Amino acid sequence: MRSSFIFTSESVSEGHPDKVADQISDSIVDLFLSKDPEARIACETLTTTNLVVLAGEIRCKGVFENGEWAEGALEEIERVVRNRVKAIGYEQSGFHWDKLVLQNNLHGQSVEIAMGVDAGDNKDEGAGDQGIMFGYASDETPGLMPATLYYSHQILERMAADRHNGTAPFLEPDAKSQVTLEYQDEKPVRAVALVVSTQHAPGYCLQGDKADPAKYAVLRDYVTGVLKDVLPDGFVSDDTAIYINPTGAFEIGGPDGDAGLTGRKIIVDTYGGAAPHGGGAFSGKDPTKVDRSAAYACRYLAKNVVAAGLADRCTIQISYAIGVAKPQSIHVDLHGTGKISEAVLEDKILDLIGGATPRAIRQHLQLNKPIYARSAAYGHFGRKPDADGGFSWEKTDLVDQLKALA
């Protein structure tokens, strides 16, 4: 194994057009789960200049049944969409929460999908689709996440908080970050390169008709301060390459600058490229979709393995067939850092969550709740569990049981 290397991850802000789409889709998931915990939702969102398009399949008691919308349901969906865009902070001529056009193309779920997924007299609830899901954990940060992604998220979260509270009024919602770290003995030791591109108010740039070097200096110094505050002491030095809005100007952004789609930031959502990805997105899907729930379960198990001290790093893969409850396979990789046999974990670990059937995962992690919109920006993993059940997959309550396996 290489012990010294350079690695990079990126993040995008809540105002990035793809993340706007993710948050809208998950707001729809939360809306329907708040009405019916057994609702089935697959909601895709497209965002572009003053336009939001919803598409997908649903089934929800009291909201959409027998091919008909309940009275007031369409109006409530529209309120949810506009309120989410407003909360992000879009009040621009090219994308405004009150002026955008909403096209709602949601319709009923396929009866053939329902046939395979729903539990019956002689079958358990089946997986909502085939696929492979991965979970990962590393001891390089307190949240047991890859450091490059961890700091990429923190940079943008800090900037968003300062934008919302008025500390940095020159910031606009769209932003991206990228963190490149040097690792020695598999631990991060310094920042090699840091990139932040942030949408800004007129004039806070070095190019274009509105360019104002003095204003740009304000933005540059603010972002540089955030970088130094977020990264550990000593990581940012004179040797660190720092790029802040390297194109020169970033006034046009968000869905007005680039179209956004649900599920187009799956590496940002997971492990920043430090672990494999099965390809399935999370946002817009109810927890019967194993793309989401089983990926959460894999993270939950991997995190508990590392938290139990059984490995410094852990990757877990499980796979499913559509309509079949039992996972088709499990693979555990401790990356040469294990203090327990990987074969033992493969034999025993799924038993800790009821065999990892879709129903068992949902019940163990209590996933049939409206807890998803909050996960749709700044990563689904490495977050703190909420009292209402949000981020339940980040709990480390399996540690004692895992230690007993060793």
Coordinates of C-alpha atoms in Angstrom, one line a residue, residues 63-267:
V63 CA -52.2 12.7 -1.8
F64 CA -52.1 10.6 -5.0
E65 CA -54.3 7.5 -5.3
N66 CA -56.0 5.7 -8.2
G67 CA -54.4 8.1 -10.6
E68 CA -55.9 11.2 -9.0
W69 CA -54.4 14.1 -7.0
A70 CA -56.1 15.0 -3.7
E71 CA -57.6 18.5 -3.5
G72 CA -54.8 21.0 -2.8
A73 CA -52.0 18.6 -3.3
L74 CA -50.6 20.3 -6.5
E75 CA -50.6 23.6 -4.7
E76 CA -48.8 22.2 -1.7
I77 CA -46.1 20.7 -4.0
E78 CA -45.6 24.1 -5.6
R79 CA -45.3 25.8 -2.2
V80 CA -42.7 23.2 -1.2
V81 CA -40.6 23.8 -4.3
R82 CA -40.7 27.6 -4.1
N83 CA -40.0 27.6 -0.3
R84 CA -36.9 25.4 -0.9
V85 CA -35.6 27.7 -3.6
K86 CA -36.2 30.7 -1.3
A87 CA -34.5 29.1 1.6
I88 CA -31.4 28.5 -0.6
G89 CA -31.4 32.2 -1.3
Y90 CA -32.3 32.6 -5.0
E91 CA -33.9 36.0 -5.7
Q92 CA -32.1 36.7 -9.0
S93 CA -33.5 37.8 -12.3
G94 CA -32.5 34.5 -13.9
F95 CA -33.7 32.3 -11.0
H96 CA -36.2 33.6 -8.5
W97 CA -38.3 31.6 -6.1
D98 CA -41.4 33.7 -6.8
K99 CA -41.0 34.1 -10.5
L100 CA -39.8 30.7 -11.7
V101 CA -42.2 28.5 -13.7
L102 CA -42.9 25.0 -12.2
Q103 CA -43.8 22.1 -14.4
N104 CA -45.1 19.1 -12.4
N105 CA -45.0 15.9 -14.3
L106 CA -45.2 13.4 -11.4
H107 CA -47.4 10.5 -12.0
G108 CA -48.4 7.1 -10.5
Q109 CA -45.9 4.3 -9.8
S110 CA -45.7 1.4 -12.2
V111 CA -47.8 -1.5 -10.9
E112 CA -45.1 -3.9 -12.1
I113 CA -42.5 -2.2 -9.8
A114 CA -45.0 -2.2 -7.0
M115 CA -45.6 -5.9 -7.5
G116 CA -41.9 -6.7 -6.9
V117 CA -41.3 -4.3 -4.1
D118 CA -44.4 -4.7 -1.9
A119 CA -44.6 -7.4 0.7
G120 CA -47.2 -10.1 0.2
D121 CA -48.6 -13.1 1.9
N122 CA -45.7 -15.3 1.0
K123 CA -42.8 -12.8 0.4
D124 CA -41.0 -10.1 2.2
E125 CA -40.6 -6.6 0.8
G126 CA -38.2 -6.7 -2.1
A127 CA -35.5 -4.4 -3.2
G128 CA -36.7 -1.5 -5.3
D129 CA -34.0 -2.1 -7.9
Q130 CA -31.0 -4.2 -8.6
G131 CA -27.6 -2.7 -7.9
I132 CA -24.4 -2.5 -5.9
M133 CA -23.9 -0.2 -2.9
F134 CA -20.8 0.8 -1.0
G135 CA -20.1 2.2 2.4
Y136 CA -16.8 3.6 3.6
A137 CA -15.2 5.0 6.7
S138 CA -11.7 6.3 7.6
D139 CA -10.2 7.4 10.8
E140 CA -8.5 10.5 9.3
T141 CA -11.2 12.9 10.6
P142 CA -13.5 13.0 13.7
G143 CA -16.5 12.1 11.5
L144 CA -14.6 9.1 10.1
M145 CA -14.6 10.6 6.6
P146 CA -11.9 11.3 4.0
A147 CA -10.2 14.6 5.0
T148 CA -10.2 16.0 1.4
L149 CA -14.0 15.8 1.2
Y150 CA -14.6 16.7 4.9
Y151 CA -12.8 20.0 4.5
S152 CA -14.3 20.7 1.1
H153 CA -17.8 20.5 2.6
Q154 CA -16.8 22.6 5.7
I155 CA -15.5 25.4 3.5
L156 CA -18.8 25.8 1.7
E157 CA -20.9 25.3 4.8
R158 CA -19.1 28.1 6.5
M159 CA -19.5 30.4 3.5
A160 CA -23.2 29.6 3.2
A161 CA -23.7 30.3 6.9
D162 CA -21.9 33.7 6.5
R163 CA -24.0 34.5 3.5
H164 CA -27.3 33.7 5.3
N165 CA -26.4 35.6 8.5
G166 CA -25.1 38.7 6.6
T167 CA -21.4 38.3 7.5
A168 CA -20.5 38.0 3.8
P169 CA -23.3 39.8 1.9
F170 CA -21.2 39.8 -1.3
L171 CA -21.6 36.1 -1.7
E172 CA -24.4 34.5 -3.8
P173 CA -25.6 30.9 -3.5
D174 CA -23.6 29.0 -6.1
A175 CA -20.2 27.8 -5.2
K176 CA -17.6 25.0 -5.5
S177 CA -14.6 24.0 -3.5
Q178 CA -11.7 21.6 -4.1
V179 CA -9.1 20.4 -1.6
T180 CA -5.9 18.7 -2.4
L181 CA -3.9 17.3 0.5
E182 CA -0.6 15.6 0.9
Y183 CA -0.7 12.3 2.9
Q184 CA 2.3 10.9 4.8
D185 CA 1.9 7.5 6.4
E186 CA -1.7 7.6 5.1
K187 CA -2.5 10.7 7.2
P188 CA -3.1 14.2 5.8
V189 CA -0.4 16.6 6.7
R190 CA -0.7 19.7 4.5
A191 CA -2.8 21.4 1.8
V192 CA -1.1 21.3 -1.6
A193 CA -3.8 23.2 -3.5
L194 CA -7.2 24.9 -2.6
V195 CA -9.8 26.1 -5.1
V196 CA -12.9 28.1 -4.3
S197 CA -15.2 29.4 -7.0
T198 CA -18.1 31.4 -5.6
Q199 CA -20.9 33.4 -7.2
H200 CA -20.7 37.0 -6.1
A201 CA -22.4 40.3 -6.2
P202 CA -21.6 42.7 -9.0
G203 CA -18.1 44.1 -9.0
Y204 CA -16.4 41.5 -6.8
C205 CA -14.2 40.3 -9.6
L206 CA -11.1 41.1 -11.7
Q207 CA -12.6 40.8 -15.2
G208 CA -15.5 42.2 -17.1
D209 CA -17.2 45.6 -17.2
K210 CA -18.0 45.6 -13.5
A211 CA -14.6 44.5 -12.3
D212 CA -13.4 46.3 -9.1
P213 CA -10.0 45.1 -7.7
A214 CA -10.8 46.6 -4.3
K215 CA -14.0 44.6 -4.0
Y216 CA -12.3 41.5 -5.3
A217 CA -9.7 41.9 -2.6
V218 CA -12.5 41.9 0.0
L219 CA -13.9 38.6 -1.4
R220 CA -10.4 37.1 -1.8
D221 CA -9.4 38.0 1.8
Y222 CA -12.6 36.6 3.2
V223 CA -12.3 33.3 1.4
T224 CA -8.6 33.0 2.3
G225 CA -9.7 33.5 6.0
V226 CA -12.3 30.7 5.7
L227 CA -9.7 28.3 4.3
K228 CA -7.3 29.0 7.2
D229 CA -10.1 28.7 9.7
V230 CA -11.5 25.5 8.4
L231 CA -8.3 23.5 7.7
P232 CA -6.1 22.3 10.6
D233 CA -3.4 24.7 11.9
G234 CA -0.4 24.5 9.7
F235 CA -2.1 22.9 6.7
V236 CA -2.3 26.2 4.8
S237 CA 1.2 27.7 4.2
D238 CA 3.0 29.9 1.7
D239 CA 3.6 26.7 -0.4
T240 CA -0.2 26.1 -0.8
A241 CA -1.5 27.0 -4.2
I242 CA -4.8 29.0 -3.6
Y243 CA -7.2 29.8 -6.4
I244 CA -10.2 32.0 -5.7
N245 CA -12.6 32.5 -8.7
P246 CA -9.8 31.7 -11.2
T247 CA -12.0 32.5 -14.2
G248 CA -12.0 36.1 -13.1
A249 CA -15.7 36.6 -12.6
F250 CA -18.7 34.5 -11.4
E251 CA -21.7 36.7 -11.3
I252 CA -24.1 34.5 -13.4
G253 CA -24.6 31.3 -11.5
G254 CA -27.0 28.7 -10.3
P255 CA -29.6 27.3 -12.6
D256 CA -29.4 30.5 -14.7
G257 CA -25.7 29.8 -15.4
D258 CA -26.0 26.0 -15.9
A259 CA -28.9 23.5 -15.9
G260 CA -29.1 21.3 -12.8
L261 CA -30.3 17.7 -12.5
T262 CA -31.1 15.4 -9.5
G263 CA -28.4 12.8 -8.9
R264 CA -25.5 14.4 -10.7
K265 CA -23.2 14.9 -7.7
I266 CA -23.0 11.4 -6.4
I267 CA -19.3 11.6 -5.5

